[in-house]
PDB file of C-alpha atoms in Angstrom:
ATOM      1  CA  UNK A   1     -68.351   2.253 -88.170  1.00 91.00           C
ATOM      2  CA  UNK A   2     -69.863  -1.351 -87.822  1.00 95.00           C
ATOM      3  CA  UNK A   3     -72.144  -2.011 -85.073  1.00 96.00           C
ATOM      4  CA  UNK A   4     -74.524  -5.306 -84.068  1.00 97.00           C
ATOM      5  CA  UNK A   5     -77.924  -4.605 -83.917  1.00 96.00           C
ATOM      6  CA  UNK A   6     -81.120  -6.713 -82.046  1.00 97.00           C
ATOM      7  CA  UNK A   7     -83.755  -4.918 -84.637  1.00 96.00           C
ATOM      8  CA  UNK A   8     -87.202  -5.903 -85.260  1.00 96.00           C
ATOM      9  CA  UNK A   9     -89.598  -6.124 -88.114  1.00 96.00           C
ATOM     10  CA  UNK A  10     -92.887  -7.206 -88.958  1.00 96.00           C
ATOM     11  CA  UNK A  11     -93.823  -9.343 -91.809  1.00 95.00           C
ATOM     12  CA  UNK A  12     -97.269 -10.064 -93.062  1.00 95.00           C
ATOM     13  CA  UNK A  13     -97.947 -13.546 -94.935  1.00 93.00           C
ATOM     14  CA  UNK A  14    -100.325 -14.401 -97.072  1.00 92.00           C
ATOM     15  CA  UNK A  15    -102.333 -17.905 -96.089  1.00 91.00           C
ATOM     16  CA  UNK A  16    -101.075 -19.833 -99.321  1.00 91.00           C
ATOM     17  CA  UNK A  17     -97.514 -19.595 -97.612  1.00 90.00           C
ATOM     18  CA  UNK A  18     -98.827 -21.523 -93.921  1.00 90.00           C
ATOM     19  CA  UNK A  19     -97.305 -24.853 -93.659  1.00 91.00           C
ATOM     20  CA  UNK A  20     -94.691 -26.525 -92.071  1.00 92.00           C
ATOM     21  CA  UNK A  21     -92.016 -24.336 -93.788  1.00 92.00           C
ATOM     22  CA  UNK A  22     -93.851 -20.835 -92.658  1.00 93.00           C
ATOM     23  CA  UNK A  23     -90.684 -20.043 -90.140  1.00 93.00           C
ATOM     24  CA  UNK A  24     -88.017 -21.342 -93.089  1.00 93.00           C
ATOM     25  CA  UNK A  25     -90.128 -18.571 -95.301  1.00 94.00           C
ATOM     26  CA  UNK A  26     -90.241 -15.790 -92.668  1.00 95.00           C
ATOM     27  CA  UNK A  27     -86.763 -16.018 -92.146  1.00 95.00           C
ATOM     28  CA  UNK A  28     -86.120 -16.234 -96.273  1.00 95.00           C
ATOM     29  CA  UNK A  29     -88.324 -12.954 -96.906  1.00 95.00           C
ATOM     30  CA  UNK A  30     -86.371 -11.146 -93.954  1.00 96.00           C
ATOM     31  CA  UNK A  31     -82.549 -11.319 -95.579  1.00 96.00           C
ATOM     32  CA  UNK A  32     -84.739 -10.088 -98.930  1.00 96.00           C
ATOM     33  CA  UNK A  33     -86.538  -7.198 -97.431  1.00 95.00           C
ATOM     34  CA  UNK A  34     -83.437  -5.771 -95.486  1.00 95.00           C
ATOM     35  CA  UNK A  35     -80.410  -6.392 -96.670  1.00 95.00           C
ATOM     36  CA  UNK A  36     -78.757  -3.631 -98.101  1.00 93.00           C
ATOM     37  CA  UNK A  37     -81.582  -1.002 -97.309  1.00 94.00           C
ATOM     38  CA  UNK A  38     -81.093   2.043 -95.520  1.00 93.00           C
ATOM     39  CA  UNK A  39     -83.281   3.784 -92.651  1.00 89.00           C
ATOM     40  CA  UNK A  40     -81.767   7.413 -93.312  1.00 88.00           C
ATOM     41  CA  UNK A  41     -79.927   6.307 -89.623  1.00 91.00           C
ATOM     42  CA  UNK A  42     -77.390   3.459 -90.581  1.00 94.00           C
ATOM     43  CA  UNK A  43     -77.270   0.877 -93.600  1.00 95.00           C
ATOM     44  CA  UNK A  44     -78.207  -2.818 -92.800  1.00 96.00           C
ATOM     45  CA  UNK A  45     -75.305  -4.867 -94.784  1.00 95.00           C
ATOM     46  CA  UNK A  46     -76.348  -8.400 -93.207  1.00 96.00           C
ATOM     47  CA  UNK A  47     -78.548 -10.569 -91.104  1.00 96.00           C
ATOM     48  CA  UNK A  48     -77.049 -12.779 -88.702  1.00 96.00           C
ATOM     49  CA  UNK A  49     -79.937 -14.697 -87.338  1.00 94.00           C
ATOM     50  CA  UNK A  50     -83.855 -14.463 -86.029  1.00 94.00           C
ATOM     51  CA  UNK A  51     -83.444 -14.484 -82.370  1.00 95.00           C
ATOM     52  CA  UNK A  52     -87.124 -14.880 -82.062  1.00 95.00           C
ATOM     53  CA  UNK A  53     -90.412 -14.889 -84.283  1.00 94.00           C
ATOM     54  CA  UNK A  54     -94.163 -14.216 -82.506  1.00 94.00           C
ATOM     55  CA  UNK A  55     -96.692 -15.990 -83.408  1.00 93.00           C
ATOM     56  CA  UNK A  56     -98.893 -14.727 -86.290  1.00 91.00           C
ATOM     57  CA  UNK A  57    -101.421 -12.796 -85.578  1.00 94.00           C
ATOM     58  CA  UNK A  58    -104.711 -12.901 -88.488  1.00 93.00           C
ATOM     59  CA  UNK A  59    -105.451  -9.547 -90.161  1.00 92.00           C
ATOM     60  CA  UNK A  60    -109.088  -9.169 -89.369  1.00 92.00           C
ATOM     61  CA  UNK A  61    -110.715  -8.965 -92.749  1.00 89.00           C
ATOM     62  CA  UNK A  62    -108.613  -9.768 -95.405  1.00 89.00           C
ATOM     63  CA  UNK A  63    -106.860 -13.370 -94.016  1.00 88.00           C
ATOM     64  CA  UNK A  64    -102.920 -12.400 -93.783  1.00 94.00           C
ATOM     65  CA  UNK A  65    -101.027 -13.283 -90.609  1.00 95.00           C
ATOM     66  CA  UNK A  66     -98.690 -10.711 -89.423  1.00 96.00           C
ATOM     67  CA  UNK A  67     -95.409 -11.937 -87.523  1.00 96.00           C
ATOM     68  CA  UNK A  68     -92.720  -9.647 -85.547  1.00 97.00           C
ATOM     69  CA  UNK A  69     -89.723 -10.995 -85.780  1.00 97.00           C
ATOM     70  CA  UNK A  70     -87.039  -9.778 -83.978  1.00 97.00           C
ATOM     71  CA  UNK A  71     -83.190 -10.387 -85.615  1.00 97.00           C
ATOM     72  CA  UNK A  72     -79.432  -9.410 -84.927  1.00 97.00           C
ATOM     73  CA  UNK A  73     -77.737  -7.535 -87.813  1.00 97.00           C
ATOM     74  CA  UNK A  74     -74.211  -6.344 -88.739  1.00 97.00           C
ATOM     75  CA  UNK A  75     -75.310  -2.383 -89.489  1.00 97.00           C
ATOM     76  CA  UNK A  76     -72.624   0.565 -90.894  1.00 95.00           C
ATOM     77  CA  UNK A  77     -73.495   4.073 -89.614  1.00 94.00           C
ATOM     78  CA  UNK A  78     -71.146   6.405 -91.426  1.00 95.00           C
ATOM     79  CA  UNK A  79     -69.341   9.111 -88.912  1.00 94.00           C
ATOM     80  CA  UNK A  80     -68.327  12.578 -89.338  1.00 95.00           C
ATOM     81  CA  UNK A  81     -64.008  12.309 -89.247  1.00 95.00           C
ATOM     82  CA  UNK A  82     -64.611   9.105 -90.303  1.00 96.00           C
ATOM     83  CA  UNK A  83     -61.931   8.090 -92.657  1.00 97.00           C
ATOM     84  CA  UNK A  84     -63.309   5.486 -95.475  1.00 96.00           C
ATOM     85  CA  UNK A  85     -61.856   4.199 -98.816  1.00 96.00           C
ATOM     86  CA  UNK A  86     -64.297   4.617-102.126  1.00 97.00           C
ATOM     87  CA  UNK A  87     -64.130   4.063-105.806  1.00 97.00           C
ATOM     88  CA  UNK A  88     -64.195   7.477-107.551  1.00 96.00           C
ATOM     89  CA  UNK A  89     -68.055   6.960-109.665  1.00 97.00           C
ATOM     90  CA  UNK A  90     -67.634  10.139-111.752  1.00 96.00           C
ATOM     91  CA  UNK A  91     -64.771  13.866-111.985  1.00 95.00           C
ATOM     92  CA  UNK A  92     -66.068  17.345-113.098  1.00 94.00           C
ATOM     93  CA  UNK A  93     -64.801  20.570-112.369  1.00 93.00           C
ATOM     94  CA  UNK A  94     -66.785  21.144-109.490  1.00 95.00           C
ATOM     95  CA  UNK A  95     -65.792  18.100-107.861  1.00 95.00           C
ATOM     96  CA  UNK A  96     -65.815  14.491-107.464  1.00 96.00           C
ATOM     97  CA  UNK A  97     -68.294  11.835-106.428  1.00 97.00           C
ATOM     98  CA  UNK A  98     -67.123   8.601-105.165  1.00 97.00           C
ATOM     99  CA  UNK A  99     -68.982   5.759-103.322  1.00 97.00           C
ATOM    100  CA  UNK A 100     -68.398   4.262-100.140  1.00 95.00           C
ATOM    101  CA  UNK A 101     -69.933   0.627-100.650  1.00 92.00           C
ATOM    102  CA  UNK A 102     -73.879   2.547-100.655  1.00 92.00           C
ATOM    103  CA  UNK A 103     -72.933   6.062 -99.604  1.00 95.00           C
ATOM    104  CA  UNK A 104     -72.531   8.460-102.333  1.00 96.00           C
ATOM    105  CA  UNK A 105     -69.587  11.214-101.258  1.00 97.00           C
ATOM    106  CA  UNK A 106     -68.995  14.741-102.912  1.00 97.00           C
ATOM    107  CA  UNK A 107     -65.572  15.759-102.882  1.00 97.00           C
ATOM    108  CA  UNK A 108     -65.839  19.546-103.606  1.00 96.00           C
ATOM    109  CA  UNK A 109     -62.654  21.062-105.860  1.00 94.00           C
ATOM    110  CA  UNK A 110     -62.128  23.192-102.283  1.00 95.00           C
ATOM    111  CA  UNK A 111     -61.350  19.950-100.119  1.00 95.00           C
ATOM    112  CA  UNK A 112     -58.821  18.759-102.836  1.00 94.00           C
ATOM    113  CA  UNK A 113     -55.377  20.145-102.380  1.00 93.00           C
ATOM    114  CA  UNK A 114     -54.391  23.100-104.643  1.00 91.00           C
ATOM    115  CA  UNK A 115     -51.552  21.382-106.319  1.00 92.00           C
ATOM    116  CA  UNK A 116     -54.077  18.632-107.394  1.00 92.00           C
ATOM    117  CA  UNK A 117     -55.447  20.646-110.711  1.00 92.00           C
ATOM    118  CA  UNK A 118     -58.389  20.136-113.025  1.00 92.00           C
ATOM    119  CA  UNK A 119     -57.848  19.133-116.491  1.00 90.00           C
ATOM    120  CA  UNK A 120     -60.722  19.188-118.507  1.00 88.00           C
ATOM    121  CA  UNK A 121     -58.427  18.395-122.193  1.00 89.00           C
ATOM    122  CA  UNK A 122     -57.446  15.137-120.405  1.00 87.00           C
ATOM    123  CA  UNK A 123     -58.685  11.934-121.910  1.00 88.00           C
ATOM    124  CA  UNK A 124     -60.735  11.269-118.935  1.00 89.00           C
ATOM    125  CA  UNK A 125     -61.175  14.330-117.888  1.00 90.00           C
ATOM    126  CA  UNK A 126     -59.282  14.133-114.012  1.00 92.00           C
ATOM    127  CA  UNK A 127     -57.709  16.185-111.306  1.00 93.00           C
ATOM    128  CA  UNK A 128     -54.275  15.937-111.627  1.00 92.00           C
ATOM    129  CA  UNK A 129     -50.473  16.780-110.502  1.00 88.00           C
ATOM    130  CA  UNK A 130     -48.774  16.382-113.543  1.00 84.00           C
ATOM    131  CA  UNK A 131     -46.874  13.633-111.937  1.00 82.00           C
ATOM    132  CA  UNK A 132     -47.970  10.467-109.936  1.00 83.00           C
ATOM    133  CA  UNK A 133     -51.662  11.314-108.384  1.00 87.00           C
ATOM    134  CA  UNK A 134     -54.464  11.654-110.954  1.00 91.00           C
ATOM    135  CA  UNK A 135     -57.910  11.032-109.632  1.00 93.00           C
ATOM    136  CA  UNK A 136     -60.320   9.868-112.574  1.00 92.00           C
ATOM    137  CA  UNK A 137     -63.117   7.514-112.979  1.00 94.00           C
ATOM    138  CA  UNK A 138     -62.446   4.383-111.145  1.00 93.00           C
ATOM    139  CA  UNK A 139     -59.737   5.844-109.082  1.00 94.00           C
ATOM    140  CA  UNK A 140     -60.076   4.210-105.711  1.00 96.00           C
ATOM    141  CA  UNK A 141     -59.252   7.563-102.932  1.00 95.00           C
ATOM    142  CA  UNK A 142     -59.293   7.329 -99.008  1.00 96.00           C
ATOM    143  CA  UNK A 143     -61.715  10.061 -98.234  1.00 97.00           C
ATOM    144  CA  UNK A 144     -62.351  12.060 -94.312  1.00 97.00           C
ATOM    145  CA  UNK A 145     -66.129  12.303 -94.055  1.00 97.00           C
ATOM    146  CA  UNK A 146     -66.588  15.810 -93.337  1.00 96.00           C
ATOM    147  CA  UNK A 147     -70.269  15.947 -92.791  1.00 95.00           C
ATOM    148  CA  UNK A 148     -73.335  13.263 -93.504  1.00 94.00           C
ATOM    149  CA  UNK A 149     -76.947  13.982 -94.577  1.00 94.00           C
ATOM    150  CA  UNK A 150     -79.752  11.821 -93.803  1.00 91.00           C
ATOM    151  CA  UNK A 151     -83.431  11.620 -95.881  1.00 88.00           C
ATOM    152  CA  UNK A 152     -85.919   8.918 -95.292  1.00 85.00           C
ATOM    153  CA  UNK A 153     -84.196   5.988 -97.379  1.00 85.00           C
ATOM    154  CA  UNK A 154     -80.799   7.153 -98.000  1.00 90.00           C
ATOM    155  CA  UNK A 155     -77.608   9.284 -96.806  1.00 94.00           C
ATOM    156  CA  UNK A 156     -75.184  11.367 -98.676  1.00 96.00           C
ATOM    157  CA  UNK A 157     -72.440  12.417 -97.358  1.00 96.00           C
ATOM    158  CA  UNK A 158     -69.660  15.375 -97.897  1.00 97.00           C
ATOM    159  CA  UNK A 159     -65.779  14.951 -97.970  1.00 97.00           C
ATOM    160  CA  UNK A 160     -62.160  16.209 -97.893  1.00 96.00           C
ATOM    161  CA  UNK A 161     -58.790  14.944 -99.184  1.00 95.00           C
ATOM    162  CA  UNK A 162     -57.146  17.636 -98.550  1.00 93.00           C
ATOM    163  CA  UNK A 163     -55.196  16.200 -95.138  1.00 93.00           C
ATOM    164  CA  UNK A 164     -52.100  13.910 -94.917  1.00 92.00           C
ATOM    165  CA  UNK A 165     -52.225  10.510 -95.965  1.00 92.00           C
ATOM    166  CA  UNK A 166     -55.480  11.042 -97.888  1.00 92.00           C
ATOM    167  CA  UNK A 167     -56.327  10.825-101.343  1.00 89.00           C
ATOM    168  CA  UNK A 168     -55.547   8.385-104.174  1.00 90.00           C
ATOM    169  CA  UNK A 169     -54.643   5.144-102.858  1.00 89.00           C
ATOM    170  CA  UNK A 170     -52.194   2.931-105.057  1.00 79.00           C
ATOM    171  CA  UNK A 171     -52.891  -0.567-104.929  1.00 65.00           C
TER     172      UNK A 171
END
Protein backbone atom coordinates (compact mmCIF):
# COMPACT_ATOMS: atom_id res chain seq x y z
CA UNK A 1 0.00 0.00 0.00
CA UNK A 2 1.16 3.67 -0.78
CA UNK A 3 1.51 5.99 1.99
CA UNK A 4 3.01 9.89 2.26
CA UNK A 5 5.71 10.22 4.43
CA UNK A 6 7.36 13.67 6.31
CA UNK A 7 10.94 11.69 6.69
CA UNK A 8 14.17 13.17 7.49
CA UNK A 9 17.76 12.77 6.56
CA UNK A 10 20.98 14.20 7.08
CA UNK A 11 23.43 15.09 4.47
CA UNK A 12 27.00 16.07 4.96
CA UNK A 13 28.72 18.48 2.25
CA UNK A 14 31.91 18.93 1.50
CA UNK A 15 33.12 22.90 1.47
CA UNK A 16 33.96 22.88 -2.41
CA UNK A 17 30.06 22.48 -2.86
CA UNK A 18 29.12 26.06 -0.54
CA UNK A 19 27.81 28.67 -2.77
CA UNK A 20 24.81 30.12 -3.79
CA UNK A 21 23.50 26.80 -5.26
CA UNK A 22 24.28 24.72 -1.81
CA UNK A 23 20.22 24.28 -1.22
CA UNK A 24 19.72 23.47 -5.29
CA UNK A 25 22.63 20.67 -4.43
CA UNK A 26 21.15 19.40 -1.13
CA UNK A 27 17.99 18.92 -2.62
CA UNK A 28 19.79 17.20 -5.97
CA UNK A 29 21.87 14.65 -3.69
CA UNK A 30 18.54 13.83 -1.68
CA UNK A 31 16.31 12.30 -4.84
CA UNK A 32 19.97 10.38 -5.51
CA UNK A 33 20.52 8.97 -2.11
CA UNK A 34 16.82 7.75 -1.58
CA UNK A 35 15.01 7.01 -4.25
CA UNK A 36 14.37 3.58 -4.73
CA UNK A 37 16.17 2.36 -1.45
CA UNK A 38 14.67 0.35 1.09
CA UNK A 39 14.80 0.62 5.08
CA UNK A 40 13.82 -3.20 5.65
CA UNK A 41 10.25 -1.15 6.79
CA UNK A 42 8.78 0.26 3.43
CA UNK A 43 10.46 1.19 -0.05
CA UNK A 44 10.90 4.98 -0.84
CA UNK A 45 9.68 5.17 -4.72
CA UNK A 46 9.76 9.18 -4.83
CA UNK A 47 10.46 12.52 -3.31
CA UNK A 48 7.93 15.07 -3.45
CA UNK A 49 9.61 18.06 -1.98
CA UNK A 50 12.10 19.42 1.03
CA UNK A 51 9.69 20.88 3.40
CA UNK A 52 12.57 22.30 5.27
CA UNK A 53 16.54 22.22 5.35
CA UNK A 54 18.61 23.35 8.82
CA UNK A 55 21.26 25.16 8.58
CA UNK A 56 24.66 23.41 8.26
CA UNK A 57 26.29 22.69 11.00
CA UNK A 58 30.65 22.39 10.53
CA UNK A 59 32.10 18.96 11.38
CA UNK A 60 34.65 19.91 13.96
CA UNK A 61 37.89 18.72 12.48
CA UNK A 62 37.67 17.75 9.14
CA UNK A 63 35.55 21.01 7.46
CA UNK A 64 32.14 19.25 6.13
CA UNK A 65 28.82 20.88 6.99
CA UNK A 66 26.14 18.54 7.93
CA UNK A 67 22.40 19.57 7.02
CA UNK A 68 19.00 17.72 8.21
CA UNK A 69 16.69 18.02 5.87
CA UNK A 70 13.43 17.04 6.40
CA UNK A 71 11.19 15.88 3.00
CA UNK A 72 7.67 14.36 2.09
CA UNK A 73 7.84 11.07 0.12
CA UNK A 74 5.42 8.73 -1.72
CA UNK A 75 6.63 5.26 0.26
CA UNK A 76 5.11 1.41 -0.62
CA UNK A 77 5.01 -0.87 2.46
CA UNK A 78 4.02 -4.27 1.15
CA UNK A 79 1.03 -6.01 3.37
CA UNK A 80 0.33 -9.47 4.27
CA UNK A 81 -3.28 -10.31 2.03
CA UNK A 82 -2.09 -7.82 0.00
CA UNK A 83 -2.95 -8.62 -3.51
CA UNK A 84 -0.14 -7.20 -6.11
CA UNK A 85 0.58 -7.88 -9.85
CA UNK A 86 4.45 -9.01 -10.76
CA UNK A 87 6.40 -10.14 -13.73
CA UNK A 88 7.34 -13.82 -13.24
CA UNK A 89 11.73 -13.28 -13.06
CA UNK A 90 12.46 -17.03 -13.17
CA UNK A 91 10.12 -21.10 -12.93
CA UNK A 92 11.71 -24.26 -11.34
CA UNK A 93 10.16 -27.08 -9.87
CA UNK A 94 10.15 -25.84 -6.54
CA UNK A 95 8.51 -22.77 -7.40
CA UNK A 96 8.41 -19.46 -8.89
CA UNK A 97 9.96 -16.07 -8.23
CA UNK A 98 8.37 -13.03 -9.52
CA UNK A 99 8.96 -9.30 -8.69
CA UNK A 100 6.73 -6.81 -7.47
CA UNK A 101 8.39 -3.47 -8.86
CA UNK A 102 11.59 -4.12 -5.93
CA UNK A 103 10.11 -6.97 -3.92
CA UNK A 104 11.25 -10.32 -4.87
CA UNK A 105 8.13 -13.01 -4.22
CA UNK A 106 8.46 -16.93 -3.94
CA UNK A 107 5.59 -18.68 -5.14
CA UNK A 108 6.10 -22.21 -3.64
CA UNK A 109 4.70 -25.30 -6.09
CA UNK A 110 2.19 -25.77 -2.76
CA UNK A 111 0.42 -22.24 -3.22
CA UNK A 112 -0.10 -23.01 -7.01
CA UNK A 113 -3.24 -24.90 -7.73
CA UNK A 114 -2.87 -28.68 -8.37
CA UNK A 115 -4.21 -28.63 -11.83
CA UNK A 116 -1.44 -26.05 -12.69
CA UNK A 117 1.50 -28.85 -13.35
CA UNK A 118 5.25 -28.63 -13.77
CA UNK A 119 6.79 -29.37 -16.99
CA UNK A 120 10.29 -29.53 -16.95
CA UNK A 121 10.50 -31.00 -21.11
CA UNK A 122 8.78 -27.66 -21.95
CA UNK A 123 10.75 -25.20 -23.98
CA UNK A 124 10.78 -22.83 -21.17
CA UNK A 125 10.46 -24.93 -18.69
CA UNK A 126 6.72 -23.61 -16.99
CA UNK A 127 3.84 -24.65 -14.85
CA UNK A 128 1.19 -25.45 -16.92
CA UNK A 129 -2.61 -26.69 -17.62
CA UNK A 130 -2.28 -28.07 -20.82
CA UNK A 131 -4.67 -25.49 -22.00
CA UNK A 132 -4.80 -21.61 -21.60
CA UNK A 133 -2.65 -20.74 -18.23
CA UNK A 134 1.10 -21.40 -18.47
CA UNK A 135 3.22 -19.41 -16.11
CA UNK A 136 6.90 -19.03 -17.56
CA UNK A 137 9.51 -16.43 -17.61
CA UNK A 138 8.01 -13.11 -18.20
CA UNK A 139 4.57 -14.20 -17.37
CA UNK A 140 3.00 -11.27 -15.62
CA UNK A 141 0.65 -13.21 -12.41
CA UNK A 142 -1.52 -11.34 -9.72
CA UNK A 143 -0.04 -12.76 -6.60
CA UNK A 144 -1.79 -12.67 -2.51
CA UNK A 145 1.18 -11.79 -0.31
CA UNK A 146 1.05 -14.42 2.16
CA UNK A 147 3.77 -13.35 4.47
CA UNK A 148 6.79 -10.54 4.17
CA UNK A 149 10.35 -10.68 5.58
CA UNK A 150 12.30 -7.76 6.47
CA UNK A 151 16.51 -7.52 6.75
CA UNK A 152 18.31 -4.28 7.08
CA UNK A 153 18.16 -3.06 3.28
CA UNK A 154 15.67 -5.21 1.71
CA UNK A 155 12.30 -7.38 2.01
CA UNK A 156 11.29 -10.61 0.50
CA UNK A 157 8.25 -11.67 0.57
CA UNK A 158 6.17 -15.18 0.26
CA UNK A 159 3.02 -15.84 -1.95
CA UNK A 160 -0.05 -17.83 -3.09
CA UNK A 161 -2.07 -18.15 -6.33
CA UNK A 162 -3.86 -20.64 -5.37
CA UNK A 163 -7.35 -18.45 -4.64
CA UNK A 164 -9.96 -17.17 -7.17
CA UNK A 165 -9.17 -14.63 -9.54
CA UNK A 166 -5.41 -15.07 -9.00
CA UNK A 167 -2.76 -16.13 -11.13
CA UNK A 168 -1.73 -15.41 -14.74
CA UNK A 169 -3.12 -12.27 -15.87
CA UNK A 170 -3.84 -11.91 -19.75
CA UNK A 171 -3.23 -8.64 -21.04
Amino acid sequence: MFFLRELEREITLHPSFFGPRTKEYLTTRLHEDVEGSCNGQYYIITVLDAVSISEGRVVPGSGVAEYTIHYRAVVWRPFKGETVDAVVSSVNRMGVFADVGPLPVFVSSHLIPSEIKWDPNATPPQYTDNGEQTIEKGTHLRIKLIGTRSDVGSMFAIGSVKEDFLGSVVS
